[in-house]
CSV table of C-alpha atoms and ligand atoms in Angstrom, one decimal:
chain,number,residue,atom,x,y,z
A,9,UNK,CA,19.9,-1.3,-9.9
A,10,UNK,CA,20.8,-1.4,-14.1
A,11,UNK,CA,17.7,-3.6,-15.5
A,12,UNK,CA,19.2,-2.8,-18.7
A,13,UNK,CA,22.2,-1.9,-21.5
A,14,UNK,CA,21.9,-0.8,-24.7
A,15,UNK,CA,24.8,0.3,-27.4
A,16,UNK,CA,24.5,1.5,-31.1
A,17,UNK,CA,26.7,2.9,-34.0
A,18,UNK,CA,25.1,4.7,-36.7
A,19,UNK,CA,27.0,5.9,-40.0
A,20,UNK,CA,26.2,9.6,-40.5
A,21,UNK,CA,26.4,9.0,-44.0
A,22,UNK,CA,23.4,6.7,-44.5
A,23,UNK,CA,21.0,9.1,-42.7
A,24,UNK,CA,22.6,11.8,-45.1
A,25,UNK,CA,21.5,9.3,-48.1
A,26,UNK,CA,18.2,8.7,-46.5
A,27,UNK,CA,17.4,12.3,-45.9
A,28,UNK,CA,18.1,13.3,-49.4
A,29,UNK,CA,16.2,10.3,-51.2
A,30,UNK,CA,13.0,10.1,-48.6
A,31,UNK,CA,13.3,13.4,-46.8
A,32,UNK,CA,10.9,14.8,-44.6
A,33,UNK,CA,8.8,11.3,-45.2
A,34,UNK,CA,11.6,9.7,-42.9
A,35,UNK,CA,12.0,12.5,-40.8
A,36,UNK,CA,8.5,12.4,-39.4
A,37,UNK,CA,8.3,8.4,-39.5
A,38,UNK,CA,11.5,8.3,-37.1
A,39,UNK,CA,11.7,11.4,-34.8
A,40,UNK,CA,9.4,13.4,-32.7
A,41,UNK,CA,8.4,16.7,-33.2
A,42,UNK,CA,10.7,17.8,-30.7
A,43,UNK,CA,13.4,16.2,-32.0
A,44,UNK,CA,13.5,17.4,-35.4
A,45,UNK,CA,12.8,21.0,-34.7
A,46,UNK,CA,15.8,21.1,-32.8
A,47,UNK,CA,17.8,19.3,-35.3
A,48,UNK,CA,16.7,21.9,-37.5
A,49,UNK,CA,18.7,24.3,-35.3
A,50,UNK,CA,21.6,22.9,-35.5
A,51,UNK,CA,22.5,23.6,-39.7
A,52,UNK,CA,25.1,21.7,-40.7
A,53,UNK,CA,25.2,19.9,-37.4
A,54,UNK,CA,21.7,18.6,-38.4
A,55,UNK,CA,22.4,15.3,-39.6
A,56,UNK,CA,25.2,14.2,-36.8
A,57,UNK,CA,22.6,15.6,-34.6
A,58,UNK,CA,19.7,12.9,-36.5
A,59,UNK,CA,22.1,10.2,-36.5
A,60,UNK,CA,23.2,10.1,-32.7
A,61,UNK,CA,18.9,9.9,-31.9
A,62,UNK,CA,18.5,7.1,-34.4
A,63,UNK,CA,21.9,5.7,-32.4
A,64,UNK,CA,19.5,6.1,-29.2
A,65,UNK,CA,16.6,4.5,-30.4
A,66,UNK,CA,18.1,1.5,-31.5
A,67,UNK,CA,20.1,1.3,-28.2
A,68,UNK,CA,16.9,1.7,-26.2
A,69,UNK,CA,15.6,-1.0,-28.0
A,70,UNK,CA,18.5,-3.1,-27.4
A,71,UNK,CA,18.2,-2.4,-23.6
A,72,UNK,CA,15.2,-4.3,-23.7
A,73,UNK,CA,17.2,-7.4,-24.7
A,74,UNK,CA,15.3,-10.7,-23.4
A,75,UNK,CA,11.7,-8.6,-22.7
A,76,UNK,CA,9.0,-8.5,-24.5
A,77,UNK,CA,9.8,-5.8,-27.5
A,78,UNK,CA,6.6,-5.9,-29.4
A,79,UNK,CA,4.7,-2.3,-29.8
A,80,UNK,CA,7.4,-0.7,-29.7
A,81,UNK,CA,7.9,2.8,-32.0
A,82,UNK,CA,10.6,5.1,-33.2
A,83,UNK,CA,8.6,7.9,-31.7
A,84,UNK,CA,8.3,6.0,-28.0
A,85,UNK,CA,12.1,7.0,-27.6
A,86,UNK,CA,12.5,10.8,-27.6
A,87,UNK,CA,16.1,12.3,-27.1
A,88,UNK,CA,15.8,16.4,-26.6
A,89,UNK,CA,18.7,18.5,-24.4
A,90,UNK,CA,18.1,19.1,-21.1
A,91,UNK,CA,18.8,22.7,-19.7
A,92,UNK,CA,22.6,24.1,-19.9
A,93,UNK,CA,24.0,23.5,-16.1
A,94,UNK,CA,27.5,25.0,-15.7
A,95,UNK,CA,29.0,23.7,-19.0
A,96,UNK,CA,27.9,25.5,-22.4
A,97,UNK,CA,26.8,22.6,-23.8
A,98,UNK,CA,23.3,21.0,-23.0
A,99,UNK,CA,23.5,17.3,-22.7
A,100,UNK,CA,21.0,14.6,-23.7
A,101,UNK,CA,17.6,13.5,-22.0
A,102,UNK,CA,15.4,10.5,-23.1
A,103,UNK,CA,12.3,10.4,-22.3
A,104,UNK,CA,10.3,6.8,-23.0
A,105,UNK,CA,6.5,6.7,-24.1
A,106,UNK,CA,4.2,4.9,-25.4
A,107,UNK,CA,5.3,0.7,-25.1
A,108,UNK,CA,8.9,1.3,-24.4
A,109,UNK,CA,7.6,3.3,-21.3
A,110,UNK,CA,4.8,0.8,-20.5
A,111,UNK,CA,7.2,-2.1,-20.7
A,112,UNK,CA,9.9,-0.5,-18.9
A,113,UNK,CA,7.0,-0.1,-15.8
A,114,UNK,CA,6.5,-3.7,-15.6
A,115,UNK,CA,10.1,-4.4,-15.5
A,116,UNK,CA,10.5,-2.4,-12.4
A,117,UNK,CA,9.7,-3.8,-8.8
A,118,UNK,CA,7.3,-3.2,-7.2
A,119,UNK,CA,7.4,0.6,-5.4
A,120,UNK,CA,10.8,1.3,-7.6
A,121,UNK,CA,11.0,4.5,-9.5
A,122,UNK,CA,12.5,4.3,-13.5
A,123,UNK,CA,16.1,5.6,-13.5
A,124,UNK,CA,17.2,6.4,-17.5
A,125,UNK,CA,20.6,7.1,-18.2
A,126,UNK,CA,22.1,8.2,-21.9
A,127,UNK,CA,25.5,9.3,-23.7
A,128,UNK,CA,25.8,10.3,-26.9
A,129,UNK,CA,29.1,11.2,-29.1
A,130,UNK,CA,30.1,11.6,-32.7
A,131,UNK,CA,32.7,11.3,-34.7
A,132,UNK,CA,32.3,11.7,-38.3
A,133,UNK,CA,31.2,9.4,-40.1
A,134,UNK,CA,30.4,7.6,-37.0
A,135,UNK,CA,27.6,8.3,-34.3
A,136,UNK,CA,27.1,6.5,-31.1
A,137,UNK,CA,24.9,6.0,-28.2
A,138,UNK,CA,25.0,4.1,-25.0
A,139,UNK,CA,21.4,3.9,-22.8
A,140,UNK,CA,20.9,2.7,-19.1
A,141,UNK,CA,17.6,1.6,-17.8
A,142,UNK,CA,17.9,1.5,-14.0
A,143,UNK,CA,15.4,1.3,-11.2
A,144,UNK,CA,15.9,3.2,-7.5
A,145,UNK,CA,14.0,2.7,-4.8
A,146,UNK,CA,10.9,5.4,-4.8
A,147,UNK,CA,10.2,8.0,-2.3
A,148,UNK,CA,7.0,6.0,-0.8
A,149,UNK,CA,9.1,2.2,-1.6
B,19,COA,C1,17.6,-5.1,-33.0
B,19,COA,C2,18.2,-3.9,-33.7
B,19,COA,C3,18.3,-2.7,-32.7
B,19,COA,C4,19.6,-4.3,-34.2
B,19,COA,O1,20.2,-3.2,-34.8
B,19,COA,P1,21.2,-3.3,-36.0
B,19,COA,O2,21.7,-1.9,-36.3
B,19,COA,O3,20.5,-4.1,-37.1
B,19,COA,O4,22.3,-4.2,-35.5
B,19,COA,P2,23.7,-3.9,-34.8
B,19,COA,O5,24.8,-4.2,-35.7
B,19,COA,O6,23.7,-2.5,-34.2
B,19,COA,O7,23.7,-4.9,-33.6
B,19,COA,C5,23.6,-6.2,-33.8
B,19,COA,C6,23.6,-6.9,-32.4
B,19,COA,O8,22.4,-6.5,-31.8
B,19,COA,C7,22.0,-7.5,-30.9
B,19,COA,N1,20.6,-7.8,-31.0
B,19,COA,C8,19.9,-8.4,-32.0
B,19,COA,N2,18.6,-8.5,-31.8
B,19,COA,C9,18.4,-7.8,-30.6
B,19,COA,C10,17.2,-7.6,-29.8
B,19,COA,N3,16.0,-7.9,-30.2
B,19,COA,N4,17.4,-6.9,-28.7
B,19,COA,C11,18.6,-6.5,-28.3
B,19,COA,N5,19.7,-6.7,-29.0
B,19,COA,C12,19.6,-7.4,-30.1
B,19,COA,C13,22.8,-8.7,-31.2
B,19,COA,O9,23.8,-8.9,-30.2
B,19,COA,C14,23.5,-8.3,-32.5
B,19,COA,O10,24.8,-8.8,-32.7
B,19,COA,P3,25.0,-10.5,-32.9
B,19,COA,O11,23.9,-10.9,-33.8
B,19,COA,O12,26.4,-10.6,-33.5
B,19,COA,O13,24.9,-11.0,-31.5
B,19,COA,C15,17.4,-3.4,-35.0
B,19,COA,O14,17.3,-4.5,-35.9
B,19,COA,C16,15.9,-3.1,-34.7
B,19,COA,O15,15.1,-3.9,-34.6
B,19,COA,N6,15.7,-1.8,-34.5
B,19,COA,C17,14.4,-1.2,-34.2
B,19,COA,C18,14.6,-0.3,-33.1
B,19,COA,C19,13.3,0.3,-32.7
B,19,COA,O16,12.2,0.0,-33.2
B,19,COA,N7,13.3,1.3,-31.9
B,19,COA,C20,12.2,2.0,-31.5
B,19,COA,C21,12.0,2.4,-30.1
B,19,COA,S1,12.9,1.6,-28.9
């Protein structure tokens, strides 16, 4: 069952600007640990690679749309690559915490298990995200 949607463009260019006038200061603010030691893997891809999780953080925030949003952080969304399966290329996991994950509990009946869905693409200058919160019935519901 979808509880939630949420969609976001981000212009690669203005985290570009925003690395390069507040730097690591904005860095730490927005993304987890996690996610900015992998983005420091990626070289030139780093920014792109910024931009689609700042994308995904204002997407799960729109997800919430019509709940109760207070509490919630930049670092309560956290976007990391899950294990390569059969393609070469590892695709996106997001993990809630904090009051994103808290509020996302309360939304789900009773006995239902969370069910968190996300895409991500770029195309320069553009970066994009789409989330899904859904709930599935759990293993003891
Ligand atoms: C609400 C927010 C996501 C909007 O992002 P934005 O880049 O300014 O705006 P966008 O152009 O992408 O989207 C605008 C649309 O978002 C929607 N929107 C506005 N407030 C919203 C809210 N509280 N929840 C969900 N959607 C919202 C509206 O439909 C709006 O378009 P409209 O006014 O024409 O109807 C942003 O202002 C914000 O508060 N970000 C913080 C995110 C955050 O803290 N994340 C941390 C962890 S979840």
């Amino acid at each position: 069952m979808i509880l939630g949607i949420g969609h976001d463009i981000c212009d690669i260019r203005r985290i570009e600007k925003t690395l390069s006038r507040h730097g690591s200061r904005f860095e730490k603010r927005v993304f987890t640990a996690a996610e900015r030691r992998e983005a420091d893997k990626r070289g030139a891809g780093k920014t792109a690679y910024l931009a689609k999780r700042f994308a995904a953080k204002e997407a799960v925030f729109k997800a919430f749309a019509g709940r109760d949003q207070s509490g919630m952080r930049w670092h309560h969304a956290e976007v990391t690559n899950a294990p390569k399966g059969s393609l070469q290329r590892s695709p996106p996991q997001l993990r809630l915490g904090g009051a994103c994950a808290e509020k996302l509990a309360e939304w789900l009946p009773p006995g239902w298990e969370a069910d968190i869905h996300i895409s991500l693409s770029d195309e320069f200058p553009l970066a994009s995200a789409f989330v899904v919160l859904a709930a599935r019935p759990g293993q003891t519901g």
